[in-house]
Amino acid sequence: MGKVYRFFLKMHVGAPSKPIVDVGDKVKRGMLIAEPEGLGAKIHTSVTGKVVKVTDSFIDIEADEVQTKDYVKIKECSSIQEAVFEAGIVGAGGAGFPTHIKLQSKLDDGYIIANCVECEPILNHNIYLIEKEAAKVIRGIKYAMEATNAKKAYIAIKAKNLNAINALKKEIKDDSIEIKEMPDMYPMGEERAVIHQIFGKWLEPTQLPIEANCVVLNTETLYNIACAVEDRKPVIDKDITVAGKLKKGKGPHVLLKVPIGTPIKDLIDMYGGIDGEYGEIIIGGPYTGKAEDLDESYVTKTSGGAIVTIPLPEFKGKLGLLVCACGADEQRLRDIAAKMKSQVVAVTKCKNVVEVRGANKCLTPGDCPGQVQAVMYLKKQGAERILIANCNDCTNTVMGCAPKLNIPVYHHVDHALRTMDMPIPRRLPIDKK
Amino acid sequence: MSMSAEKAQKYLNEPAIVCCRTEEGTIISADNLEDPEIFPDLVASGLLNIPSNCLKVGEVLGAKLVKTIDALTPLTPDLLEGVKVEDTKKVEIPKDAKAVLKVNKKAGDVITLEDLENPINFEKLQDSLLINLTEDVLTVGEVIGKKLIVDAPALTTVKPNMLEGYIKEMEVNNMPQVTSQGTLRIKIAEGKGIDIELPLFAPQPLQVPQVKQEAVSVKPVEKAKEEKEEYQEKEIRRLVRKHYKITEVKFGPETKIEGTTLYIRENICQDALKVDNLVKDIKIDIITPDKYNTYSETIMDVQPIATKEKGSKLGSGVTRVLDGVIVMVTGTDENGVQIGEFGSSEGILEENIMWGRPGCPDKGEIFIKTQVTIAAGTNMERVGPLAAHKATDYITQEIRDALKKVDDSLVVYTEEFVQKRRPGRKKVVIVKEIMGQGAMHDNIILPVEPVGVLGGKPNVDLGNVPVVLSPLEVLDGGIHALTCIGPASKECSRHYWREPLIIEAMNDPEIDLCGVVFVGSPQINSEKFYVSERLGMLIEAMDVDGAIVTTEGFGNNHIDFASHIEQIGMRGVPVVGMSFCAVQGALVVGNEYMKYMIDLNKSEQGIENEILGCNTLCKEDAIRALAMLKTVMAGEEVKAPERQWNPNVKENNLELIEKTYNIKIERVENETSIPMSQKRREKYSTK
């Protein structure tokens, strides 16, 4: 039996797409296999082969021995939005919002914001893509501008990524596109944080960027737009960063154009497999990624990373959880606490967390509202130590009070960053604030 | 030609360039890549232009080629997918960092480096109250390889009571207690190999604890032992040099020393002439500083005037030496041919001597300069130069005899050399390659008198096989150098008398200098390898941790020099080589063990400039060689040299050493500090 690729029917915001293939169907790389019903996106197979399983949530395709780079092209389209829709483009940064919807906005005096911040530590594939394909990313911005009638675009990118910035500068031919350099902080890449950084104004968590007269698109999404328009290529490949306890070195290793549906295990095996004992496999970045079962994980349109971490530190005591919208949610923190063998005695949220359509949102990402009450509450509930999920600024505030209350502090990204020998978030340096 | 996988591992940071046409879709492996060793030649010949965005070998291995490319195409990001963007940085945790567990460990687990936390986050973890780095937390170096006796989760600091083999010192100290009832109580918390022996009837019970303490502390505190005792210095032998000052040298009716005046018998040359029938003429010039600008035939040797006191053997006991005066051997054959090969230093003395080199006169000294004429054509035979030396030594011996009679009241100062061994330190041997091709290339090893002739054995006669001398034997004139190689790299007899590498190594508390091996350089290649293989076996038997191989000259003898290094290196012993190389003396042969080289060049142009001693081993070179050897022995890498000779490498290294050890290293001068001879102006001047 050949290798099986799995295509989830919900790799985007909206309803799951509806399969249009049946078991036994032969498919060719690039062929449409599922259509959206309502809000959603088209799904194409990344491999040539045979459909072996169709369920409500996924389609499994057994790949032929021989695979090609070629693909079945999407139809000739009359507009950019149509091409984007046909290509099944969704936000590749993680959220998966269908891009054709965003591009229906009319931004007569507005802006396209290219979100090239890639603020999750360890992940590196967006910056790498820019270094390699700056021209195509810029063309993607141009298409987005054309589609929305925006006169101006900003590229938000961390100032530390000099090579990427230089690569972009080389390709920017006029002043309709401008680079905005961002500080190296988490969560600088959050949509509203980017808008705040550029325009100095906070959107309400319920507001969409359109209310600031702009559309925010991730690096890879922009690249995919260019692919759809120029090459009539559907979204069938994904860039991803693989890192951590791997036999061939911890990386981060960047893989460009991994066929969607590829088992994550294959990527791990490319680097020699897992090196010894491990803690979790985080799919996504350390902050917002989730630990997943290796055998159940496949590359999707929004996969960002696969990080194999060292085991979590054991703490067989009472643990308090501090949930934040910018990092892990309660479920994720409970998951980590269980792996630490800790007893969760209390959970609280950062007071900036608001729930919007079932997801936690922060009122002012990267701008702390104060944490002392939350820490005191957890202590009062009997927590001997706390596990936090805050952004850099909030973590700094927690560090200002918890140790004084004699409460040791874990951060939910510690084990991932310690795996990589990267600095963990705690207090911010005073001079940078 | 492609590389092996092992080689690719070695060159992870070199540019990745395909060796042959490579098809789209190829997963790049070492087989596809060109050997980086040849890149410099390819670049120099214009066959290759390495772009700035060329990826490194380590980055491309395992990546997939997206289009078919031709041979010798540098791999750039646009040609590949699956490139590793960052080198997998190997994080070095310093051995003296505190040991904090990175992962959860169980009792019975042995701690490895990978189990320990990177110190970069210590401050934050401590700030978060997750760790507490107290005094008693052990260091990384102390815990690696140790077995845990308790379960310990990640982020636990490792302390002595968690490890097998560590007994709390307190318990050891207090352990045996003699109670008032007269019973002995011994409480052992943890321990291994404890051997307690008690006298059955202790008349005075209080003595008991004393005996036991040692027995109990068998294994526990290995580390404390290391730190406190470190190593023990063991004195092997001493050598005393009594210095007698000479301010004037005159001819007189007999050879004698009066006060600071040395008289040489007027008719001494008549007797010296009889020493060897190859000697056709001999005369003595007394060169005082005001005569430095006179002409001389080529300088064959510079020798100290020294003698052993009665009952002292060369290399120990007491040696008497005259200060302010040296013997200089010069000569030609009857046809006026200089006794020298590859350059000679005849000419105005002050234009041809690099003052102050270990093997040269110091400025201000008086030379007793013999000018010997030997039978025509014998300048290229062993007997010829030897005859010149023997005739000169006749004169020196008469001065030595006079020196033996001098009263101790004339001693101006006494110098003492102590040879020590330092068990526990890295054991190091110095190998000095000396010339032994015959003809004019020979040395007399271990004469009875310092730099004498009598009693010594020529290394050529000994088959040039390795001979071990103690450092003090070398410094006491154990080598009488007959060598007539190019003046600039030639080690005159005085060089050994003041050999800087031996002095530095002998006095370096960080190493254990075990001896100095002299090995000759025979003429014939098969003999060269015979000799170097013996050297290899000798080194193998010595069990040293490191070696330094030096050589004088360049060219032919570099064949043995390379072979010596190979023979030592292939036995897993780190080895540093020292030779004049620069431009003119660039190595003619090489091997994979010749990675750690010290160039002795001092000349401005990197050449044999025919100035006596210019490119010989000086203190600054000795310091560099030792620093390099210690670096290599510590397992650190030494950067590969640049392709072209670049004198800045040396300067950078010296500055690095000065900074690390916080010392000032004097740089010696070169030929630019002395007047330029007509010959040099014609032959070498490029300005």
mmCIF file of C-alpha atoms in Angstrom, chain A residues 69 124 128 132 248-257 270-271 310-314 385 399 402-403 406-410 414 418-419 421-427, chain B residues 24 55 62 64 66 77-89 91 93 101-104 106 114 117-118 120-121 124-125 127-130 152-155:
data_model
loop_
_atom_site.group_PDB
_atom_site.id
_atom_site.type_symbol
_atom_site.label_atom_id
_atom_site.label_comp_id
_atom_site.label_asym_id
_atom_site.label_seq_id
_atom_site.Cartn_x
_atom_site.Cartn_y
_atom_site.Cartn_z
ATOM 1 C CA LYS A 69 5.740 18.700 -9.344
ATOM 2 C CA ASN A 124 11.325 30.474 10.453
ATOM 3 C CA TYR A 128 13.035 32.124 4.703
ATOM 4 C CA LYS A 132 14.170 33.297 -1.352
ATOM 5 C CA LYS A 248 19.763 14.904 12.593
ATOM 6 C CA GLY A 249 19.925 18.023 14.705
ATOM 7 C CA LYS A 250 17.385 20.273 16.275
ATOM 8 C CA GLY A 251 17.210 22.862 13.542
ATOM 9 C CA PRO A 252 15.037 24.798 13.056
ATOM 10 C CA HIS A 253 14.803 23.153 9.652
ATOM 11 C CA VAL A 254 12.695 24.904 7.059
ATOM 12 C CA LEU A 255 10.821 22.862 4.514
ATOM 13 C CA LEU A 256 9.264 24.729 1.619
ATOM 14 C CA LYS A 257 6.356 23.349 -0.382
ATOM 15 C CA MET A 270 13.271 13.237 7.265
ATOM 16 C CA TYR A 271 15.456 14.442 10.097
ATOM 17 C CA ILE A 310 12.128 17.629 25.704
ATOM 18 C CA PRO A 311 9.957 16.071 28.430
ATOM 19 C CA LEU A 312 8.060 18.533 30.615
ATOM 20 C CA PRO A 313 9.461 19.147 34.070
ATOM 21 C CA GLU A 314 7.664 17.195 36.746
ATOM 22 C CA ARG A 385 3.351 27.333 41.571
ATOM 23 C CA MET A 399 7.437 38.266 37.025
ATOM 24 C CA ALA A 402 4.695 36.235 41.535
ATOM 25 C CA PRO A 403 8.248 35.707 42.856
ATOM 26 C CA ASN A 406 6.936 33.376 46.660
ATOM 27 C CA ILE A 407 5.176 31.725 43.741
ATOM 28 C CA PRO A 408 7.463 30.026 41.230
ATOM 29 C CA VAL A 409 6.516 30.608 37.608
ATOM 30 C CA TYR A 410 6.463 28.258 34.621
ATOM 31 C CA ASP A 414 9.569 26.986 28.393
ATOM 32 C CA ARG A 418 14.653 24.994 26.335
ATOM 33 C CA THR A 419 14.706 22.217 23.795
ATOM 34 C CA ASP A 421 18.514 26.312 23.748
ATOM 35 C CA MET A 422 16.695 29.566 23.161
ATOM 36 C CA PRO A 423 15.940 32.139 25.857
ATOM 37 C CA ILE A 424 12.653 31.692 27.692
ATOM 38 C CA PRO A 425 10.307 34.667 28.221
ATOM 39 C CA ARG A 426 10.380 36.277 31.636
ATOM 40 C CA ARG A 427 11.227 39.850 32.582
ATOM 41 C CA GLU B 24 16.437 17.754 -10.689
ATOM 42 C CA LEU B 55 24.969 27.522 0.888
ATOM 43 C CA GLY B 62 19.370 16.130 2.571
ATOM 44 C CA LYS B 64 16.237 18.446 -2.758
ATOM 45 C CA VAL B 66 14.686 21.700 -7.867
ATOM 46 C CA PRO B 77 18.879 28.791 -2.010
ATOM 47 C CA ASP B 78 16.943 29.088 -5.305
ATOM 48 C CA LEU B 79 18.194 25.687 -6.450
ATOM 49 C CA LEU B 80 17.058 23.731 -3.437
ATOM 50 C CA GLU B 81 14.208 23.054 -1.171
ATOM 51 C CA GLY B 82 14.456 21.665 2.302
ATOM 52 C CA VAL B 83 17.496 23.668 3.161
ATOM 53 C CA LYS B 84 18.405 23.846 6.792
ATOM 54 C CA VAL B 85 18.412 27.549 7.408
ATOM 55 C CA GLU B 86 20.479 27.567 10.489
ATOM 56 C CA ASP B 87 23.390 25.404 11.310
ATOM 57 C CA THR B 88 22.460 23.058 14.004
ATOM 58 C CA LYS B 89 24.340 24.949 16.578
ATOM 59 C CA VAL B 91 25.450 24.258 22.284
ATOM 60 C CA ILE B 93 27.647 24.048 28.129
ATOM 61 C CA LEU B 101 18.684 18.835 35.178
ATOM 62 C CA LYS B 102 16.982 19.512 31.869
ATOM 63 C CA VAL B 103 14.898 16.354 31.913
ATOM 64 C CA ASN B 104 13.258 14.227 34.561
ATOM 65 C CA LYS B 106 15.222 8.514 37.989
ATOM 66 C CA GLU B 114 22.386 16.227 27.323
ATOM 67 C CA GLU B 117 20.100 22.680 31.279
ATOM 68 C CA ASN B 118 21.659 25.411 29.174
ATOM 69 C CA ILE B 120 21.361 30.905 29.245
ATOM 70 C CA ASN B 121 18.099 30.625 31.136
ATOM 71 C CA LYS B 124 15.268 33.675 34.494
ATOM 72 C CA LEU B 125 14.651 30.279 36.081
ATOM 73 C CA ASP B 127 14.085 34.676 39.046
ATOM 74 C CA SER B 128 11.007 32.482 38.543
ATOM 75 C CA LEU B 129 11.926 30.590 41.748
ATOM 76 C CA LEU B 130 12.158 27.390 39.730
ATOM 77 C CA ALA B 152 14.961 14.107 40.296
ATOM 78 C CA PRO B 153 12.570 15.988 38.005
ATOM 79 C CA ALA B 154 13.705 18.451 35.373
ATOM 80 C CA LEU B 155 14.919 21.786 36.726
#
